[in-house]
XYZ file of C-alpha atoms in Angstrom:
677
model
C 79.865 79.292 19.734
C 76.335 77.153 18.959
C 74.789 78.425 22.394
C 71.218 79.590 22.549
C 70.062 83.104 22.132
C 73.145 84.778 20.624
C 73.486 88.426 20.206
C 75.522 88.820 16.345
C 76.532 91.732 15.205
C 78.325 90.864 11.437
C 79.553 93.495 8.867
C 81.205 93.284 5.797
C 83.917 95.521 4.725
C 82.476 99.325 2.784
C 82.363 98.687 -0.771
C 84.336 102.897 -2.319
C 81.466 105.504 -3.198
C 83.610 105.946 -6.572
C 82.503 102.736 -8.632
C 80.321 99.770 -9.239
C 80.348 96.267 -7.873
C 81.630 94.062 -9.462
C 82.505 90.030 -9.121
C 85.248 90.421 -6.753
C 83.541 92.229 -4.424
C 80.223 90.137 -4.632
C 82.301 87.168 -3.292
C 82.822 89.188 0.498
C 78.728 89.925 0.447
C 78.021 86.719 -0.631
C 79.671 85.061 1.571
C 78.695 87.152 4.935
C 75.161 86.602 3.436
C 75.092 83.115 4.251
C 76.526 83.003 7.130
C 74.108 85.831 8.817
C 71.185 84.099 6.907
C 72.308 80.347 8.193
C 72.776 82.046 12.317
C 69.219 83.841 11.919
C 67.416 80.467 10.477
C 68.870 79.230 13.944
C 67.018 81.400 15.599
C 69.742 84.345 16.943
C 69.461 87.889 16.816
C 71.608 88.450 14.099
C 72.332 91.931 12.103
C 73.959 92.335 9.355
C 74.868 96.548 8.399
C 76.996 98.095 5.805
C 77.725 101.363 4.379
C 79.241 103.214 1.322
C 82.595 104.188 2.268
C 82.139 108.310 1.424
C 85.171 109.809 2.066
C 88.772 110.650 0.479
C 90.522 112.809 -2.162
C 89.428 110.245 -5.105
C 85.555 110.826 -4.114
C 86.035 115.340 -4.149
C 88.055 114.619 -7.361
C 85.878 112.531 -9.720
C 82.376 114.719 -7.985
C 84.281 117.789 -9.498
C 84.955 115.677 -12.796
C 81.641 114.999 -12.877
C 80.463 118.310 -12.470
C 78.304 117.990 -9.448
C 78.658 117.552 -5.538
C 80.219 115.108 -3.881
C 77.388 114.680 -1.915
C 74.994 114.048 -4.607
C 77.739 111.689 -6.469
C 77.983 109.390 -2.999
C 74.308 109.293 -3.014
C 73.479 108.129 -6.427
C 76.688 105.413 -6.162
C 74.952 104.013 -2.680
C 71.492 103.678 -5.058
C 73.447 101.599 -7.461
C 75.296 99.704 -5.049
C 72.021 99.087 -2.825
C 70.156 98.044 -6.180
C 73.225 95.951 -7.249
C 73.287 94.191 -3.720
C 69.478 93.616 -3.869
C 69.833 91.930 -7.096
C 71.677 89.172 -5.900
C 69.509 88.517 -2.797
C 72.047 90.082 -0.314
C 69.631 91.038 2.635
C 71.707 93.910 4.820
C 69.409 95.170 8.188
C 71.001 98.345 7.057
C 72.807 99.724 4.531
C 74.243 103.236 5.380
C 77.111 105.695 4.563
C 79.855 106.678 6.625
C 79.153 110.671 5.230
C 76.488 110.363 8.363
C 75.627 112.211 11.555
C 75.957 108.815 13.221
C 79.565 108.568 11.788
C 80.945 111.916 12.715
C 79.711 111.337 15.894
C 81.282 108.265 16.761
C 84.387 109.621 14.979
C 84.977 112.682 16.784
C 84.375 110.479 20.054
C 86.660 107.963 19.500
C 89.443 111.166 18.408
C 88.648 112.712 21.576
C 88.740 110.019 24.163
C 92.337 108.808 22.480
C 93.172 112.132 22.864
C 92.393 113.214 25.869
C 94.284 109.459 26.959
C 97.555 110.916 24.894
C 97.252 108.363 22.165
C 97.158 111.325 19.699
C 100.770 112.772 18.253
C 101.421 115.965 16.460
C 104.743 116.372 14.015
C 105.112 118.291 11.080
C 106.059 116.734 7.633
C 107.221 117.054 4.231
C 104.583 115.972 1.560
C 104.085 116.246 -2.478
C 102.399 119.421 -2.802
C 100.758 120.339 -6.067
C 101.109 124.085 -6.869
C 98.466 124.341 -9.419
C 95.863 122.204 -7.655
C 96.674 123.974 -4.274
C 96.682 120.366 -2.496
C 98.275 117.542 -1.061
C 98.608 114.420 -3.250
C 97.923 111.214 -1.258
C 100.499 108.763 -2.857
C 97.901 107.132 -5.295
C 97.997 110.524 -6.917
C 101.591 111.176 -7.725
C 103.751 109.027 -10.448
C 106.884 108.776 -10.981
C 110.158 106.913 -11.646
C 111.046 104.125 -9.525
C 114.063 104.612 -7.286
C 114.748 101.464 -7.498
C 114.761 99.978 -11.091
C 113.918 102.888 -12.769
C 110.718 101.781 -14.675
C 108.814 105.050 -15.589
C 105.324 105.822 -14.499
C 104.970 104.152 -11.023
C 102.821 104.621 -8.363
C 103.690 106.963 -5.400
C 103.986 103.896 -3.019
C 105.184 101.050 -4.985
C 106.551 99.829 -8.311
C 104.433 97.243 -10.057
C 107.639 96.432 -12.054
C 110.321 95.665 -9.284
C 107.555 95.503 -6.139
C 109.912 97.881 -4.446
C 107.634 100.357 -1.842
C 108.483 103.827 -0.911
C 107.697 107.185 -0.048
C 105.964 109.447 -2.946
C 109.091 111.804 -1.884
C 111.724 108.767 -3.390
C 110.296 109.177 -6.956
C 112.764 110.198 -9.290
C 110.593 113.109 -11.670
C 107.580 112.785 -10.160
C 104.645 114.230 -11.736
C 100.731 115.268 -10.337
C 97.948 112.673 -11.104
C 95.734 115.716 -10.513
C 96.905 118.345 -13.175
C 100.228 117.219 -14.551
C 102.508 119.931 -12.920
C 105.813 118.988 -10.571
C 104.584 118.825 -7.134
C 106.718 120.484 -4.331
C 108.130 119.115 -1.027
C 106.077 121.405 1.761
C 105.823 121.431 5.060
C 102.533 120.283 7.109
C 101.366 119.643 10.487
C 99.644 115.757 10.988
C 98.088 114.399 13.341
C 99.253 110.542 14.012
C 97.645 107.557 16.277
C 100.345 105.666 18.317
C 99.554 102.623 17.315
C 103.104 101.180 18.918
C 101.563 101.823 22.470
C 98.670 98.684 21.847
C 101.800 96.637 21.191
C 100.988 93.842 23.986
C 97.278 94.340 23.297
C 97.553 93.756 19.812
C 99.984 90.964 20.053
C 97.342 88.737 23.113
C 94.425 89.742 20.595
C 96.199 88.589 17.258
C 96.840 85.094 18.868
C 93.854 84.736 20.841
C 91.890 82.756 18.447
C 90.349 85.812 16.722
C 92.069 85.533 13.273
C 92.995 82.507 11.174
C 96.349 80.909 11.726
C 97.144 82.709 8.447
C 96.265 86.153 9.170
C 97.722 85.907 12.957
C 101.445 84.752 11.310
C 101.170 87.418 8.776
C 100.489 90.054 11.642
C 103.217 88.624 13.725
C 105.491 89.915 10.946
C 104.718 93.555 11.529
C 105.629 92.881 15.109
C 108.940 92.239 14.426
C 109.525 95.124 12.119
C 107.891 96.981 14.871
C 104.554 98.974 14.814
C 105.164 102.957 13.636
C 102.577 105.596 14.740
C 99.906 105.852 11.543
C 98.807 109.311 10.333
C 95.108 109.976 10.412
C 94.859 113.503 9.118
C 94.817 114.716 5.698
C 95.229 118.262 4.824
C 92.379 120.583 2.865
C 90.499 120.302 0.462
C 89.445 116.989 1.554
C 86.104 115.471 1.049
C 85.538 113.865 4.895
C 84.790 114.941 8.415
C 87.217 118.086 10.327
C 88.993 117.020 12.835
C 87.880 118.631 16.255
C 89.629 121.572 17.485
C 92.070 121.088 13.927
C 90.799 123.694 11.727
C 91.946 122.911 7.736
C 92.670 119.225 8.912
C 90.652 116.051 7.880
C 90.612 112.274 9.361
C 91.769 110.431 6.805
C 89.205 108.066 5.158
C 90.513 104.802 6.719
C 89.553 106.176 10.047
C 86.156 106.699 9.885
C 85.801 104.170 7.331
C 85.820 101.077 10.390
C 84.083 103.440 12.121
C 81.212 103.413 9.771
C 80.083 99.856 11.310
C 79.219 101.993 14.580
C 77.392 104.131 12.868
C 75.532 102.382 10.013
C 74.220 99.690 13.285
C 73.268 102.734 15.126
C 71.177 104.148 12.653
C 69.568 101.049 12.515
C 69.579 101.009 16.734
C 67.428 103.872 16.543
C 65.108 102.735 13.957
C 63.877 99.276 15.647
C 65.235 100.393 18.963
C 67.911 97.890 19.632
C 70.360 98.692 22.349
C 73.558 99.628 20.902
C 75.277 99.219 23.898
C 74.384 95.859 24.390
C 76.648 94.911 21.382
C 79.830 97.752 21.716
C 80.346 98.261 25.121
C 83.830 96.670 26.508
C 82.470 94.554 28.352
C 79.639 93.255 25.586
C 79.060 89.422 25.510
C 77.438 89.998 21.916
C 79.530 88.711 19.132
C 81.186 91.245 16.580
C 82.013 90.198 13.138
C 83.979 91.518 10.373
C 84.596 89.804 7.053
C 87.051 91.410 4.848
C 89.363 91.347 2.226
C 92.749 89.996 3.040
C 94.237 93.314 1.012
C 92.763 95.270 4.313
C 93.784 93.098 7.127
C 96.353 95.913 8.573
C 93.638 98.385 9.202
C 90.895 95.463 10.562
C 93.462 93.673 13.021
C 96.064 96.220 14.595
C 95.050 100.053 13.595
C 90.782 98.942 14.741
C 91.212 96.622 17.638
C 93.804 99.333 18.920
C 91.785 102.687 18.456
C 88.443 100.712 19.995
C 91.049 99.596 23.160
C 91.796 103.168 23.286
C 88.449 104.202 23.198
C 87.261 101.868 25.843
C 84.979 99.891 23.444
C 85.135 96.191 22.878
C 87.162 94.396 20.126
C 85.833 92.118 17.577
C 84.796 88.367 17.942
C 86.779 87.539 15.194
C 87.901 89.355 11.771
C 87.631 86.358 8.943
C 89.747 87.384 5.489
C 88.921 85.642 2.009
C 91.297 86.565 -0.817
C 90.427 87.281 -4.564
C 88.667 86.305 -6.794
C 90.077 85.554 -10.436
C 88.177 84.374 -13.448
C 89.165 81.476 -16.229
C 92.238 81.686 -13.591
C 93.525 84.680 -13.684
C 93.364 88.847 -12.286
C 90.146 90.201 -13.677
C 90.365 91.493 -17.502
C 88.505 94.614 -18.864
C 90.418 93.622 -22.108
C 89.215 89.824 -21.606
C 85.430 90.618 -20.359
C 86.507 89.126 -17.147
C 86.121 92.283 -15.477
C 82.637 91.441 -14.822
C 80.186 93.994 -13.163
C 77.092 92.460 -10.826
C 74.810 94.864 -13.257
C 76.436 93.396 -16.183
C 76.246 89.745 -14.456
C 72.804 90.094 -13.059
C 71.761 91.496 -16.640
C 72.407 87.720 -18.260
C 72.442 85.144 -15.604
C 70.427 83.891 -12.583
C 72.029 85.445 -9.108
C 71.744 82.140 -7.573
C 74.006 80.561 -9.459
C 76.552 82.674 -8.525
C 76.302 82.704 -4.880
C 76.437 78.588 -5.152
C 79.231 78.393 -7.039
C 80.935 80.650 -4.684
C 79.417 79.064 -1.938
C 81.187 75.512 -3.295
C 84.502 76.791 -3.594
C 84.303 78.758 -0.657
C 86.633 77.373 2.888
C 87.675 79.121 5.754
C 90.485 79.717 4.642
C 92.144 83.208 2.998
C 92.422 80.945 -0.358
C 91.736 82.668 -3.594
C 89.193 81.801 -5.694
C 88.464 80.912 -9.192
C 85.626 81.661 -11.583
C 85.979 79.434 -14.025
C 83.367 80.252 -16.156
C 82.773 76.915 -17.854
C 82.865 75.126 -14.662
C 80.621 77.144 -13.214
C 78.166 76.656 -15.859
C 78.445 72.981 -15.532
C 79.007 72.923 -11.414
C 75.431 74.547 -11.361
C 73.344 72.748 -13.947
C 74.936 69.529 -12.638
C 74.375 70.162 -8.603
C 71.612 72.434 -8.393
C 69.057 71.360 -11.585
C 70.685 67.951 -11.972
C 70.515 66.675 -8.341
C 68.751 68.810 -6.327
C 65.735 70.128 -8.717
C 65.560 66.857 -10.726
C 64.165 65.061 -7.701
C 61.386 67.570 -7.081
C 60.704 67.275 -11.010
C 60.785 63.486 -10.533
C 58.199 62.903 -8.136
C 56.036 65.936 -7.961
C 54.089 65.183 -10.854
C 52.994 62.261 -9.913
C 51.508 63.604 -6.416
C 49.943 66.061 -8.099
C 48.279 64.385 -10.744
C 47.550 60.466 -9.085
C 47.240 61.676 -5.453
C 45.272 65.494 -5.657
C 48.983 66.430 -4.303
C 48.352 64.641 -0.564
C 51.614 63.296 0.226
C 51.888 59.943 2.314
C 51.363 58.873 5.219
C 54.168 55.827 4.769
C 57.642 56.420 5.053
C 58.925 54.208 2.317
C 62.466 53.867 3.614
C 62.977 55.181 6.889
C 67.184 54.457 7.271
C 67.548 57.035 3.794
C 65.357 59.552 5.656
C 67.256 59.363 8.441
C 70.238 59.946 7.154
C 69.530 62.709 5.299
C 67.808 64.384 8.820
C 70.642 63.634 10.810
C 72.818 65.156 8.580
C 71.720 68.549 9.678
C 73.992 68.676 12.596
C 77.175 68.145 11.169
C 75.752 71.077 7.549
C 75.213 73.157 10.333
C 78.345 72.798 11.831
C 80.106 73.316 8.271
C 78.247 76.714 7.686
C 79.346 78.054 11.915
C 82.826 77.556 10.712
C 82.485 79.120 7.025
C 82.943 75.900 5.359
C 80.752 76.565 3.081
C 82.705 74.257 -0.143
C 82.287 71.241 2.221
C 78.924 71.603 3.206
C 77.927 71.915 -0.447
C 79.464 68.599 -1.312
C 77.786 66.978 2.071
C 74.480 68.076 0.533
C 75.069 67.177 -2.735
C 76.486 64.084 -1.866
C 72.898 63.448 0.174
C 70.759 64.659 -3.133
C 72.909 61.875 -5.137
C 71.443 59.366 -2.692
C 68.160 60.685 -2.998
C 68.415 60.524 -6.898
C 69.542 56.753 -6.957
C 67.005 55.743 -4.862
C 64.081 56.898 -7.176
C 66.196 55.755 -10.156
C 65.952 52.231 -8.510
C 62.062 52.219 -7.324
C 60.741 53.792 -10.794
C 57.909 55.318 -9.771
C 57.307 55.713 -13.479
C 57.425 52.189 -14.284
C 54.974 51.035 -11.439
C 52.412 53.374 -12.008
C 52.073 51.118 -14.840
C 51.012 48.286 -12.735
C 47.910 47.923 -11.063
C 48.112 47.144 -7.402
C 51.358 50.051 -6.912
C 49.280 52.839 -6.618
C 50.135 53.221 -2.808
C 53.910 52.211 -3.245
C 54.236 55.079 -5.906
C 52.441 57.444 -3.513
C 54.998 56.597 -1.210
C 58.532 56.721 -2.955
C 57.377 60.287 -3.924
C 56.497 61.262 -1.158
C 59.358 60.368 0.574
C 61.541 62.027 -3.055
C 59.802 65.382 -2.072
C 60.512 65.073 1.844
C 63.849 64.532 1.291
C 64.092 67.795 -1.594
C 62.327 69.809 1.005
C 65.151 68.785 3.305
C 67.976 69.473 1.256
C 66.166 72.845 0.330
C 66.447 73.691 4.396
C 70.244 73.169 4.398
C 70.447 75.385 0.992
C 68.545 78.035 2.139
C 71.214 80.203 3.120
C 72.384 79.886 0.133
C 69.807 80.132 -2.072
C 66.851 82.256 -0.561
C 64.806 82.859 -3.929
C 65.029 78.951 -5.017
C 64.339 78.493 -1.013
C 60.954 80.746 -1.297
C 59.746 79.082 -4.664
C 60.021 75.692 -3.235
C 58.215 76.794 -0.185
C 55.085 77.784 -2.482
C 55.360 74.685 -3.691
C 55.600 72.866 -0.566
C 53.014 74.739 1.582
C 56.065 74.994 4.873
C 58.491 77.706 5.749
C 61.508 75.510 5.369
C 62.736 76.682 9.100
C 66.041 75.214 9.877
C 64.744 73.070 12.761
C 62.266 71.498 10.213
C 64.959 68.945 9.235
C 64.125 66.539 12.286
C 60.571 65.780 10.394
C 59.202 65.229 7.221
C 55.683 66.286 6.309
C 53.316 63.522 6.139
C 49.713 63.587 5.233
C 50.168 67.201 3.872
C 49.009 69.102 0.683
C 51.159 71.133 -1.487
C 50.832 73.060 -4.691
C 51.217 72.115 -8.419
C 55.082 72.093 -9.551
C 56.252 74.580 -11.238
C 59.482 74.421 -13.187
C 61.946 75.769 -9.899
C 65.243 76.820 -12.207
C 66.621 77.030 -15.393
C 69.825 75.467 -16.563
C 72.749 77.896 -16.999
C 73.366 77.963 -21.127
C 76.562 78.988 -21.897
C 75.735 81.971 -24.436
C 74.146 83.745 -22.047
C 77.752 83.767 -19.866
C 79.677 84.176 -23.274
C 77.088 87.289 -23.775
C 78.051 88.665 -20.408
C 81.622 88.075 -21.731
C 81.043 90.112 -24.622
C 79.213 92.653 -22.755
C 82.045 93.335 -19.956
C 84.708 94.115 -22.743
C 85.995 97.738 -23.120
C 86.712 97.682 -26.410
C 86.513 95.573 -28.950
C 89.412 93.129 -29.801
C 90.609 92.433 -33.224
C 89.027 89.079 -34.859
C 91.139 88.537 -37.734
C 93.837 86.300 -37.363
C 97.446 87.804 -36.453
C 99.773 88.273 -39.360
C 102.032 85.902 -40.662
C 105.585 86.572 -40.552
C 108.002 88.290 -43.037
C 108.813 85.530 -45.571
C 110.706 87.999 -48.591
C 114.040 89.538 -47.977
C 114.090 92.623 -45.683
C 115.043 94.576 -48.741
C 112.382 94.519 -50.325
C 110.050 95.944 -47.814
C 109.398 99.212 -47.544
C 110.006 101.178 -43.591
C 107.476 101.779 -41.868
C 106.301 105.506 -41.231
C 108.468 106.525 -38.106
C 107.517 106.500 -34.712
C 108.814 108.570 -31.855
C 110.265 107.032 -28.767
C 107.260 107.709 -26.613
C 105.018 105.165 -28.916
C 108.083 102.660 -28.788
C 108.468 102.684 -25.033
C 105.216 101.609 -24.450
C 105.919 98.145 -25.577
C 106.561 96.288 -23.092
C 108.853 93.481 -23.599
C 109.092 90.593 -21.207
C 111.378 87.383 -20.875
C 108.753 84.400 -20.809
C 109.243 80.830 -20.524
C 107.789 78.816 -23.044
C 105.981 75.794 -20.835
C 103.970 74.074 -23.947
C 103.858 74.515 -27.753
C 101.856 72.482 -29.990
C 100.537 72.285 -33.297
C 97.245 73.876 -34.318
C 95.053 71.725 -36.097
C 94.281 73.368 -40.031
C 96.821 75.829 -39.497
C 99.834 76.104 -41.735
C 102.023 78.253 -40.027
C 100.922 78.427 -36.753
C 102.097 76.923 -33.263
C 100.291 77.431 -29.907
C 102.195 78.471 -27.102
C 101.950 78.771 -23.495
C 104.307 81.174 -21.962
C 105.118 81.849 -18.292
C 105.516 85.684 -17.377
C 107.183 85.212 -14.243
C 103.183 83.950 -12.487
C 101.324 84.509 -15.230
C 100.607 82.206 -17.982
C 99.388 83.868 -21.285
C 98.225 81.773 -24.475
C 99.899 82.719 -28.118
C 99.610 81.765 -31.461
C 102.725 82.380 -32.943
C 103.439 82.097 -36.956
C 107.159 80.075 -36.517
C 105.860 76.247 -37.409
C 108.239 76.124 -40.262
C 111.082 76.906 -38.277
C 110.611 75.209 -34.789
C 109.196 71.537 -33.849
C 106.610 71.951 -30.375
C 108.876 69.988 -28.871
C 112.088 71.944 -28.942
C 111.020 74.944 -27.658
C 109.502 73.843 -24.545
C 111.859 75.221 -21.673
C 113.016 77.838 -24.222
C 113.475 81.840 -22.762
C 112.468 83.892 -25.365
C 110.903 87.379 -25.514
C 107.084 88.588 -25.719
C 105.242 91.778 -26.097
C 103.361 91.741 -22.311
C 100.855 94.729 -23.193
C 99.328 93.810 -26.294
C 95.866 94.121 -26.766
C 94.165 90.466 -26.830
C 93.538 89.450 -30.460
C 90.646 86.570 -31.177
C 91.758 84.026 -34.080
C 89.397 81.700 -35.392
C 91.754 78.907 -32.884
C 91.146 81.241 -29.318
C 92.597 84.201 -27.914
C 95.981 85.416 -28.804
C 97.284 87.118 -25.976
C 100.393 88.658 -26.771
C 103.420 88.490 -29.246
C 106.693 86.475 -29.536
C 109.463 88.361 -30.787
C 110.990 86.363 -34.027
C 112.948 87.696 -37.181
C 114.664 86.409 -40.665
C 113.481 85.736 -43.819
C 111.296 82.864 -43.589
C 111.135 79.542 -43.543
C 113.658 77.575 -41.650
C 115.303 80.844 -41.089
C 112.928 82.008 -38.091
C 115.020 83.288 -35.074
C 113.023 83.751 -31.866
C 115.085 86.189 -29.599
C 116.863 84.254 -26.756
C 117.619 86.110 -23.370
C 120.325 84.377 -20.776
C 120.243 81.769 -19.150
C 120.231 83.920 -15.850
C 116.792 85.606 -16.996
C 113.857 85.425 -15.355
C 110.289 85.175 -16.237
C 108.047 88.424 -16.182
C 111.867 90.426 -15.923
C 111.256 93.535 -18.405
C 114.004 93.722 -21.024
C 113.497 97.370 -21.870
């Protein structure tokens, strides 16, 4: 939609109020913030609201552990979240909490409307109950042995080893995570939202263009398997809102979490005098957008629109899902220092670096985004420092020192100026469609052309020639003008840099400003706008993110003497031995390690995850003979930092030494990632 005078309400998913904001979270808030800033620059009435998701058993138990009330804990976390978001220049119009009067009113109202229409059902179910804590246990608070593959210490709803999903009552030898007690089955009456009653409405809405195609296709699988009634109640003790006329029963956290969007917006409306109904009434012409992660599509694209429909509210205009963040190609890891908290990042690096890098890689699709830390530094330094800011750096000193800060009345290259100015419409269309990466590439291509123009004109040489003063002023004035337009295009991504630029240029950098140049205009003295990313600061951030130190010595060399000459180590119990996670792995890369007598650098595939391992088997194997072989590795060995790099596991090998070292070779039918024991 590109019509004027749009009314737009935008939300991001609510962060849970029991932990810090990390870089995985920040992808979503940065993506949303960029989009909202762009809409506001275009002159639309746009609001961005969010809140802490503050209810549920985990919050109740964590508050007990800390010895404080849940209210005190969620207030403390909310302050931390708001500070972290502000640090990344994420500008909410309102940041609230689901534990609020507004949210309680809307949750009760929606429930009562659904109940009155017959969309709330009750039935008795059996649940696992902790006899020591005297509480029913949510799925994630039960652990036990997987009923399918028999792996131990698995969660109550799915197995990390084989991927099976199940009910916690199906677990073998279930244990309460809360107390360690053996849970018992107990009957309880629960309240259900009749989702199947909305199947036809949902089929139509999910195929209406409101969702990304990948999202709509995924939801089609749910329709094929049949929609199920949704359990919306939890038993006391529980931190949340009590269900009307149902003592001891509370709304499940996922019922009132999306309603928190309404609660936060109502709180904003009351403060600013905004008409709430214009945005939420059934026939509203305002636009409502939810930005979410792909893991919560089901809640936002089935439960939420169905609840709104049943309660006579409007449906979202669109729900936009994004993928997950990986770091250096892998899931974020505490041991590797790549599970990076927002606050840790801010302690070391400029927040605009991350905003730009995410923008440069974001698309409108549900793709995972990799934060490669070396590429991050190179991309920011190349694009922002080496291309965009470089234009101002090359031109500003001449304007300031030689021409008293005045920009020329002449336009030296009208064709180049027109090309940069006319790009605004296509860049706007890319912002609108959330193709931020393509927008950044188009902006950087323009920056390349401006830098090429300045390099060809060489004002630093012309200034030495008599009678070339006006030409130098014209060249540098155009350079600064085109830098200004590029910064207008980048302003949604880089608000802090844009503010500094506006101060230098004496200009507001409004979006429509890209259509004109500043002529006969006074600018201020230029100051450095941006510093390069230094890898030592990136590395320091990673080091500060590590939960514990890893060993710095080299991995131990294999046994080289007869086994009989080696004393047997101290006995260990079976429980300790069972902690060793042996997995089948496929060797995909093997190569010599320079200046290492006994080590090979090996990369193994563990069923979708690649690990680097340094193994002391060089005397027995040529690297080329290992590629493609299956072997067995210790998959849960803490990474070891060696002088050659990080070793992320151990290849199982045995033998007296020399050429007689034998790696384990599982049967050809084994699959990478398969557990050996």
